[in-house]
Amino acid sequence: MSNLIAPSILAADFANLQRDIEMVNNSEADWFHIDIMDGVFVPNISFGMPVLKAIAQHAKKTIDVHLMIVNPDQYIQTFADLGADILTVHYEACTHLHRTIQAIKAAGMKAGVALNPHTPIAVLEDIIEDLDMVCLMSVNPGFGGQSFIENTYKKVSQLKHLIEFTEANCFIEIDGGVTNKNANALIEAGANVLVAGSYVFKSDNPTETIADLKNLIA
Ligand code: DX5
Ligand code: ZN
């Protein structure tokens, strides 16, 4: 399984969204990472359905939607209709996680679960075999441009062991503060998908930064 790069559109220039989407289309990036925040689950509001619809009209790569919202169940079909390929919900926002995961799959999408930095890997023991992806938050969700939390390395190793032990078929995605300073170590620890927002879009040459991130990884 090769390692994947998912630029986070949250850090794009929203006044030049089509330009930035085309940049990702023409780059070595693998996925579009789309952050949906509701101002309740996290203390920030990003963008909603009309913007995702516009993104999906131009995006030519896998659309990876990260829901930072309460009650995600009520929007599962909506996100499927909008073109999401992968839908990730937060463990901390789902009382009936198993039901939510089955509903995401029934709507034709891959199902992911995100864990906040304080949430232990062990809570996934009884759901891991149903998941297509686990997203480990390496910052507290809600904002781009935060510093990477070092404890994430330990969690990647623990998650990798759980996946191997259960023979689950599940990506490990890292989200928050990813740069060339931690990318290699994350991949070595077992990560498969690196989300990068500020590091890509605030750089002088985002296309080159994506390529560097992709090729940096042995
Ligand atoms: C944070 C979001 C991230 C964010 C990453 O809540 O889930 O996807 O856009 O941005 P950077 O790479 O700038 O930390
Ligand atoms: Zn995200």
PDB file of C-alpha atoms and ligand atoms in Angstrom:
ATOM      1  CA  MET A   1       0.000   0.000   0.000  1.00  0.00           C
ATOM      2  CA  SER A   2       1.596   3.292  -1.068  1.00  0.00           C
ATOM      3  CA  ASN A   3       1.420   6.343   1.137  1.00  0.00           C
ATOM      4  CA  LEU A   4      -1.139   8.975   0.262  1.00  0.00           C
ATOM      5  CA  ILE A   5      -1.127  12.771   0.519  1.00  0.00           C
ATOM      6  CA  ALA A   6      -4.375  14.632   1.192  1.00  0.00           C
ATOM      7  CA  PRO A   7      -4.104  18.443   1.040  1.00  0.00           C
ATOM      8  CA  SER A   8      -6.622  20.077   3.374  1.00  0.00           C
ATOM      9  CA  ILE A   9      -8.742  22.608   1.486  1.00  0.00           C
ATOM     10  CA  LEU A  10      -9.368  24.479   4.754  1.00  0.00           C
ATOM     11  CA  ALA A  11      -6.008  26.176   4.164  1.00  0.00           C
ATOM     12  CA  ALA A  12      -6.732  27.067   0.516  1.00  0.00           C
ATOM     13  CA  ASP A  13      -7.482  30.603  -0.687  1.00  0.00           C
ATOM     14  CA  PHE A  14     -11.297  30.630  -0.727  1.00  0.00           C
ATOM     15  CA  ALA A  15     -11.288  33.611  -3.073  1.00  0.00           C
ATOM     16  CA  ASN A  16      -9.353  31.467  -5.541  1.00  0.00           C
ATOM     17  CA  LEU A  17     -10.822  28.094  -4.768  1.00  0.00           C
ATOM     18  CA  GLN A  18     -11.011  26.841  -8.343  1.00  0.00           C
ATOM     19  CA  ARG A  19      -7.339  27.725  -8.887  1.00  0.00           C
ATOM     20  CA  ASP A  20      -6.322  25.846  -5.742  1.00  0.00           C
ATOM     21  CA  ILE A  21      -8.457  22.822  -6.649  1.00  0.00           C
ATOM     22  CA  GLU A  22      -6.827  22.683 -10.081  1.00  0.00           C
ATOM     23  CA  MET A  23      -3.424  22.894  -8.404  1.00  0.00           C
ATOM     24  CA  VAL A  24      -4.297  19.779  -6.364  1.00  0.00           C
ATOM     25  CA  ASN A  25      -5.724  18.067  -9.471  1.00  0.00           C
ATOM     26  CA  ASN A  26      -2.445  18.626 -11.317  1.00  0.00           C
ATOM     27  CA  SER A  27      -0.188  17.734  -8.379  1.00  0.00           C
ATOM     28  CA  GLU A  28       1.025  14.436  -6.942  1.00  0.00           C
ATOM     29  CA  ALA A  29      -1.644  14.653  -4.241  1.00  0.00           C
ATOM     30  CA  ASP A  30      -3.932  11.643  -3.914  1.00  0.00           C
ATOM     31  CA  TRP A  31      -7.026  12.981  -2.145  1.00  0.00           C
ATOM     32  CA  PHE A  32      -8.858  16.198  -1.308  1.00  0.00           C
ATOM     33  CA  HIS A  33      -9.338  16.508   2.468  1.00  0.00           C
ATOM     34  CA  ILE A  34     -12.471  18.523   3.251  1.00  0.00           C
ATOM     35  CA  ASP A  35     -13.086  19.756   6.815  1.00  0.00           C
ATOM     36  CA  ILE A  36     -16.699  20.368   7.803  1.00  0.00           C
ATOM     37  CA  MET A  37     -17.070  22.160  11.184  1.00  0.00           C
ATOM     38  CA  ASP A  38     -20.330  23.102  12.861  1.00  0.00           C
ATOM     39  CA  GLY A  39     -19.284  25.483  15.644  1.00  0.00           C
ATOM     40  CA  VAL A  40     -20.700  23.008  18.197  1.00  0.00           C
ATOM     41  CA  PHE A  41     -18.471  19.940  18.139  1.00  0.00           C
ATOM     42  CA  VAL A  42     -15.511  22.246  17.511  1.00  0.00           C
ATOM     43  CA  PRO A  43     -15.172  25.962  18.287  1.00  0.00           C
ATOM     44  CA  ASN A  44     -15.071  27.006  14.634  1.00  0.00           C
ATOM     45  CA  ILE A  45     -17.275  26.967  11.530  1.00  0.00           C
ATOM     46  CA  SER A  46     -15.611  26.133   8.213  1.00  0.00           C
ATOM     47  CA  PHE A  47     -17.975  25.760   5.247  1.00  0.00           C
ATOM     48  CA  GLY A  48     -20.958  23.639   4.332  1.00  0.00           C
ATOM     49  CA  MET A  49     -22.817  21.905   1.555  1.00  0.00           C
ATOM     50  CA  PRO A  50     -22.857  24.587  -1.200  1.00  0.00           C
ATOM     51  CA  VAL A  51     -19.085  24.978  -0.975  1.00  0.00           C
ATOM     52  CA  LEU A  52     -18.517  21.211  -0.977  1.00  0.00           C
ATOM     53  CA  LYS A  53     -20.777  20.987  -4.022  1.00  0.00           C
ATOM     54  CA  ALA A  54     -18.627  23.567  -5.821  1.00  0.00           C
ATOM     55  CA  ILE A  55     -15.417  21.765  -4.817  1.00  0.00           C
ATOM     56  CA  ALA A  56     -16.774  18.414  -6.011  1.00  0.00           C
ATOM     57  CA  GLN A  57     -17.600  19.875  -9.420  1.00  0.00           C
ATOM     58  CA  HIS A  58     -13.902  20.584 -10.042  1.00  0.00           C
ATOM     59  CA  ALA A  59     -12.099  17.964  -7.944  1.00  0.00           C
ATOM     60  CA  LYS A  60     -10.798  15.022  -9.973  1.00  0.00           C
ATOM     61  CA  LYS A  61      -9.469  12.984  -7.034  1.00  0.00           C
ATOM     62  CA  THR A  62     -10.937  11.100  -4.101  1.00  0.00           C
ATOM     63  CA  ILE A  63     -12.963  13.368  -1.798  1.00  0.00           C
ATOM     64  CA  ASP A  64     -12.185  12.649   1.847  1.00  0.00           C
ATOM     65  CA  VAL A  65     -14.713  14.436   4.068  1.00  0.00           C
ATOM     66  CA  HIS A  66     -13.872  14.937   7.747  1.00  0.00           C
ATOM     67  CA  LEU A  67     -17.000  15.767   9.726  1.00  0.00           C
ATOM     68  CA  MET A  68     -16.374  17.749  12.909  1.00  0.00           C
ATOM     69  CA  ILE A  69     -20.058  18.003  13.705  1.00  0.00           C
ATOM     70  CA  VAL A  70     -22.549  16.679  16.228  1.00  0.00           C
ATOM     71  CA  ASN A  71     -25.319  14.354  14.970  1.00  0.00           C
ATOM     72  CA  PRO A  72     -23.504  13.359  11.770  1.00  0.00           C
ATOM     73  CA  ASP A  73     -26.130  10.663  11.071  1.00  0.00           C
ATOM     74  CA  GLN A  74     -28.634  13.167   9.779  1.00  0.00           C
ATOM     75  CA  TYR A  75     -26.300  14.262   6.953  1.00  0.00           C
ATOM     76  CA  ILE A  76     -24.878  10.925   5.738  1.00  0.00           C
ATOM     77  CA  GLN A  77     -27.019  10.717   2.598  1.00  0.00           C
ATOM     78  CA  THR A  78     -26.454  14.409   1.874  1.00  0.00           C
ATOM     79  CA  PHE A  79     -22.685  13.953   1.845  1.00  0.00           C
ATOM     80  CA  ALA A  80     -23.009  10.867  -0.360  1.00  0.00           C
ATOM     81  CA  ASP A  81     -25.112  12.878  -2.813  1.00  0.00           C
ATOM     82  CA  LEU A  82     -22.561  15.713  -2.754  1.00  0.00           C
ATOM     83  CA  GLY A  83     -19.832  13.344  -3.946  1.00  0.00           C
ATOM     84  CA  ALA A  84     -17.952  12.305  -0.806  1.00  0.00           C
ATOM     85  CA  ASP A  85     -15.979   9.101  -1.369  1.00  0.00           C
ATOM     86  CA  ILE A  86     -14.867   8.701   2.246  1.00  0.00           C
ATOM     87  CA  LEU A  87     -16.875  10.003   5.181  1.00  0.00           C
ATOM     88  CA  THR A  88     -15.159  10.281   8.549  1.00  0.00           C
ATOM     89  CA  VAL A  89     -17.105  10.919  11.757  1.00  0.00           C
ATOM     90  CA  HIS A  90     -15.692  11.614  15.199  1.00  0.00           C
ATOM     91  CA  TYR A  91     -15.783   8.855  17.794  1.00  0.00           C
ATOM     92  CA  GLU A  92     -16.565  11.548  20.363  1.00  0.00           C
ATOM     93  CA  ALA A  93     -19.664  12.679  18.422  1.00  0.00           C
ATOM     94  CA  CYS A  94     -21.287   9.252  17.896  1.00  0.00           C
ATOM     95  CA  THR A  95     -23.318   7.500  20.573  1.00  0.00           C
ATOM     96  CA  HIS A  96     -24.202   4.634  18.227  1.00  0.00           C
ATOM     97  CA  LEU A  97     -20.997   4.440  16.244  1.00  0.00           C
ATOM     98  CA  HIS A  98     -21.617   0.973  14.812  1.00  0.00           C
ATOM     99  CA  ARG A  99     -24.936   2.089  13.358  1.00  0.00           C
ATOM    100  CA  THR A 100     -23.375   5.246  11.931  1.00  0.00           C
ATOM    101  CA  ILE A 101     -20.587   3.279  10.233  1.00  0.00           C
ATOM    102  CA  GLN A 102     -23.060   0.858   8.662  1.00  0.00           C
ATOM    103  CA  ALA A 103     -25.157   3.786   7.403  1.00  0.00           C
ATOM    104  CA  ILE A 104     -22.119   5.412   5.770  1.00  0.00           C
ATOM    105  CA  LYS A 105     -21.296   2.174   3.972  1.00  0.00           C
ATOM    106  CA  ALA A 106     -24.922   1.616   2.971  1.00  0.00           C
ATOM    107  CA  ALA A 107     -24.817   5.061   1.338  1.00  0.00           C
ATOM    108  CA  GLY A 108     -21.935   3.828  -0.841  1.00  0.00           C
ATOM    109  CA  MET A 109     -19.012   5.572   0.881  1.00  0.00           C
ATOM    110  CA  LYS A 110     -15.937   4.348   2.716  1.00  0.00           C
ATOM    111  CA  ALA A 111     -16.283   4.822   6.468  1.00  0.00           C
ATOM    112  CA  GLY A 112     -13.749   6.491   8.734  1.00  0.00           C
ATOM    113  CA  VAL A 113     -13.576   7.315  12.439  1.00  0.00           C
ATOM    114  CA  ALA A 114     -11.520  10.202  13.808  1.00  0.00           C
ATOM    115  CA  LEU A 115     -10.079  10.223  17.324  1.00  0.00           C
ATOM    116  CA  ASN A 116      -9.290  13.391  19.247  1.00  0.00           C
ATOM    117  CA  PRO A 117      -5.773  13.586  20.702  1.00  0.00           C
ATOM    118  CA  HIS A 118      -6.966  12.491  24.169  1.00  0.00           C
ATOM    119  CA  THR A 119      -9.055   9.521  22.977  1.00  0.00           C
ATOM    120  CA  PRO A 120      -7.235   6.183  23.356  1.00  0.00           C
ATOM    121  CA  ILE A 121      -6.882   3.665  20.512  1.00  0.00           C
ATOM    122  CA  ALA A 122      -8.456   0.991  22.733  1.00  0.00           C
ATOM    123  CA  VAL A 123     -11.968   2.407  22.160  1.00  0.00           C
ATOM    124  CA  LEU A 124     -11.752   1.069  18.595  1.00  0.00           C
ATOM    125  CA  GLU A 125     -11.194  -2.582  19.565  1.00  0.00           C
ATOM    126  CA  ASP A 126     -14.776  -3.615  18.840  1.00  0.00           C
ATOM    127  CA  ILE A 127     -15.275  -1.558  15.680  1.00  0.00           C
ATOM    128  CA  ILE A 128     -11.910  -1.684  13.896  1.00  0.00           C
ATOM    129  CA  GLU A 129     -12.897  -4.518  11.549  1.00  0.00           C
ATOM    130  CA  ASP A 130     -15.798  -2.434  10.226  1.00  0.00           C
ATOM    131  CA  LEU A 131     -13.663   0.597   9.406  1.00  0.00           C
ATOM    132  CA  ASP A 132     -12.009   1.638   6.158  1.00  0.00           C
ATOM    133  CA  MET A 133      -9.981   4.346   7.882  1.00  0.00           C
ATOM    134  CA  VAL A 134      -9.018   5.722  11.269  1.00  0.00           C
ATOM    135  CA  CYS A 135      -8.067   9.398  11.354  1.00  0.00           C
ATOM    136  CA  LEU A 136      -5.773  10.226  14.250  1.00  0.00           C
ATOM    137  CA  MET A 137      -6.026  13.892  15.140  1.00  0.00           C
ATOM    138  CA  SER A 138      -2.538  15.196  15.790  1.00  0.00           C
ATOM    139  CA  VAL A 139      -3.957  18.568  16.878  1.00  0.00           C
ATOM    140  CA  ASN A 140      -7.185  19.420  18.670  1.00  0.00           C
ATOM    141  CA  PRO A 141      -9.707  19.709  15.820  1.00  0.00           C
ATOM    142  CA  GLY A 142     -11.139  23.048  14.796  1.00  0.00           C
ATOM    143  CA  PHE A 143      -8.310  25.031  13.261  1.00  0.00           C
ATOM    144  CA  GLY A 144      -5.546  24.718  10.698  1.00  0.00           C
ATOM    145  CA  GLY A 145      -2.002  25.786  11.401  1.00  0.00           C
ATOM    146  CA  GLN A 146      -1.586  24.263  14.879  1.00  0.00           C
ATOM    147  CA  SER A 147       1.484  22.448  16.202  1.00  0.00           C
ATOM    148  CA  PHE A 148       1.774  18.671  15.874  1.00  0.00           C
ATOM    149  CA  ILE A 149       1.206  16.742  19.119  1.00  0.00           C
ATOM    150  CA  GLU A 150       4.135  14.344  19.614  1.00  0.00           C
ATOM    151  CA  ASN A 151       2.067  11.703  21.436  1.00  0.00           C
ATOM    152  CA  THR A 152       0.594  10.859  18.006  1.00  0.00           C
ATOM    153  CA  TYR A 153       3.570   8.607  17.143  1.00  0.00           C
ATOM    154  CA  LYS A 154       2.696   6.279  20.016  1.00  0.00           C
ATOM    155  CA  LYS A 155      -0.927   6.157  18.905  1.00  0.00           C
ATOM    156  CA  VAL A 156       0.047   5.300  15.314  1.00  0.00           C
ATOM    157  CA  SER A 157       2.057   2.309  16.576  1.00  0.00           C
ATOM    158  CA  GLN A 158      -0.769   1.170  18.850  1.00  0.00           C
ATOM    159  CA  LEU A 159      -3.293   1.477  16.010  1.00  0.00           C
ATOM    160  CA  LYS A 160      -1.018  -0.401  13.622  1.00  0.00           C
ATOM    161  CA  HIS A 161      -0.762  -3.253  16.135  1.00  0.00           C
ATOM    162  CA  LEU A 162      -4.533  -3.353  16.556  1.00  0.00           C
ATOM    163  CA  ILE A 163      -5.035  -3.454  12.764  1.00  0.00           C
ATOM    164  CA  GLU A 164      -2.469  -6.239  12.371  1.00  0.00           C
ATOM    165  CA  PHE A 165      -3.836  -8.223  15.322  1.00  0.00           C
ATOM    166  CA  THR A 166      -7.405  -8.113  13.985  1.00  0.00           C
ATOM    167  CA  GLU A 167      -6.343  -8.392  10.324  1.00  0.00           C
ATOM    168  CA  ALA A 168      -8.494  -5.344   9.633  1.00  0.00           C
ATOM    169  CA  ASN A 169      -8.174  -3.565   6.294  1.00  0.00           C
ATOM    170  CA  CYS A 170      -7.993   0.022   7.386  1.00  0.00           C
ATOM    171  CA  PHE A 171      -6.016   3.151   6.481  1.00  0.00           C
ATOM    172  CA  ILE A 172      -4.275   5.181   9.176  1.00  0.00           C
ATOM    173  CA  GLU A 173      -4.671   8.906   8.421  1.00  0.00           C
ATOM    174  CA  ILE A 174      -2.881  11.664  10.325  1.00  0.00           C
ATOM    175  CA  ASP A 175      -4.510  15.079  10.502  1.00  0.00           C
ATOM    176  CA  GLY A 176      -2.971  18.242  11.935  1.00  0.00           C
ATOM    177  CA  GLY A 177       0.424  19.912  11.921  1.00  0.00           C
ATOM    178  CA  VAL A 178       1.922  17.571   9.325  1.00  0.00           C
ATOM    179  CA  THR A 179       5.167  18.901   7.781  1.00  0.00           C
ATOM    180  CA  ASN A 180       8.424  17.523   6.381  1.00  0.00           C
ATOM    181  CA  LYS A 181       9.639  17.412  10.013  1.00  0.00           C
ATOM    182  CA  ASN A 182       7.263  14.619  11.036  1.00  0.00           C
ATOM    183  CA  ALA A 183       6.080  12.991   7.772  1.00  0.00           C
ATOM    184  CA  ASN A 184       8.797  10.347   7.529  1.00  0.00           C
ATOM    185  CA  ALA A 185       8.502   9.289  11.155  1.00  0.00           C
ATOM    186  CA  LEU A 186       4.719   9.032  10.828  1.00  0.00           C
ATOM    187  CA  ILE A 187       4.988   6.776   7.784  1.00  0.00           C
ATOM    188  CA  GLU A 188       7.649   4.694   9.504  1.00  0.00           C
ATOM    189  CA  ALA A 189       5.324   4.274  12.483  1.00  0.00           C
ATOM    190  CA  GLY A 190       2.575   2.961  10.179  1.00  0.00           C
ATOM    191  CA  ALA A 191       0.583   5.912   8.815  1.00  0.00           C
ATOM    192  CA  ASN A 192      -0.754   5.572   5.232  1.00  0.00           C
ATOM    193  CA  VAL A 193      -2.450   8.936   4.627  1.00  0.00           C
ATOM    194  CA  LEU A 194      -1.023  12.351   5.546  1.00  0.00           C
ATOM    195  CA  VAL A 195      -3.337  15.361   5.611  1.00  0.00           C
ATOM    196  CA  ALA A 196      -1.505  18.662   5.158  1.00  0.00           C
ATOM    197  CA  GLY A 197      -3.161  22.077   5.122  1.00  0.00           C
ATOM    198  CA  SER A 198      -0.977  25.049   6.038  1.00  0.00           C
ATOM    199  CA  TYR A 199       2.248  23.290   5.142  1.00  0.00           C
ATOM    200  CA  VAL A 200       1.021  22.943   1.545  1.00  0.00           C
ATOM    201  CA  PHE A 201      -1.076  26.048   0.904  1.00  0.00           C
ATOM    202  CA  LYS A 202       1.031  28.592   2.807  1.00  0.00           C
ATOM    203  CA  SER A 203       4.212  27.479   1.064  1.00  0.00           C
ATOM    204  CA  ASP A 204       5.757  29.403  -1.862  1.00  0.00           C
ATOM    205  CA  ASN A 205       5.142  26.545  -4.272  1.00  0.00           C
ATOM    206  CA  PRO A 206       2.301  24.246  -3.131  1.00  0.00           C
ATOM    207  CA  THR A 207       2.734  21.835  -6.060  1.00  0.00           C
ATOM    208  CA  GLU A 208       6.374  21.341  -5.161  1.00  0.00           C
ATOM    209  CA  THR A 209       5.563  21.040  -1.463  1.00  0.00           C
ATOM    210  CA  ILE A 210       3.075  18.252  -2.233  1.00  0.00           C
ATOM    211  CA  ALA A 211       5.702  16.493  -4.377  1.00  0.00           C
ATOM    212  CA  ASP A 212       8.313  16.892  -1.625  1.00  0.00           C
ATOM    213  CA  LEU A 213       5.938  15.415   0.934  1.00  0.00           C
ATOM    214  CA  LYS A 214       5.083  12.526  -1.349  1.00  0.00           C
ATOM    215  CA  ASN A 215       8.700  11.800  -2.310  1.00  0.00           C
ATOM    216  CA  LEU A 216      10.180  12.469   1.103  1.00  0.00           C
ATOM    217  CA  ILE A 217       8.456   9.343   2.173  1.00  0.00           C
ATOM    218  CA  ALA A 218      10.575   6.277   1.571  1.00  0.00           C
TER     219      ALA A 218
HETATM  220  C1  DX5 B   1      -8.183  20.518  11.869  1.00  0.00           C
HETATM  221  C2  DX5 B   1      -8.529  19.919  10.530  1.00  0.00           C
HETATM  222  C3  DX5 B   1      -7.359  19.690   9.674  1.00  0.00           C
HETATM  223  C4  DX5 B   1      -6.635  20.945   9.271  1.00  0.00           C
HETATM  224  C5  DX5 B   1      -5.192  20.587   9.100  1.00  0.00           C
HETATM  225  O1  DX5 B   1      -9.299  20.509  12.671  1.00  0.00           O
HETATM  226  O2  DX5 B   1      -9.174  18.667  10.705  1.00  0.00           O
HETATM  227  O3  DX5 B   1      -7.682  18.926   8.519  1.00  0.00           O
HETATM  228  O4  DX5 B   1      -7.132  21.526   8.082  1.00  0.00           O
HETATM  229  O5  DX5 B   1      -4.488  21.752   8.897  1.00  0.00           O
HETATM  230  P1  DX5 B   1      -2.926  21.860   9.193  1.00  0.00           P
HETATM  231  O6  DX5 B   1      -2.242  20.901   8.263  1.00  0.00           O
HETATM  232  O7  DX5 B   1      -2.647  23.302   8.874  1.00  0.00           O
HETATM  233  O8  DX5 B   1      -2.700  21.518  10.633  1.00  0.00           O
HETATM  234 ZN    ZN B   2      -9.381  17.326   8.910  1.00  0.00          ZN
END
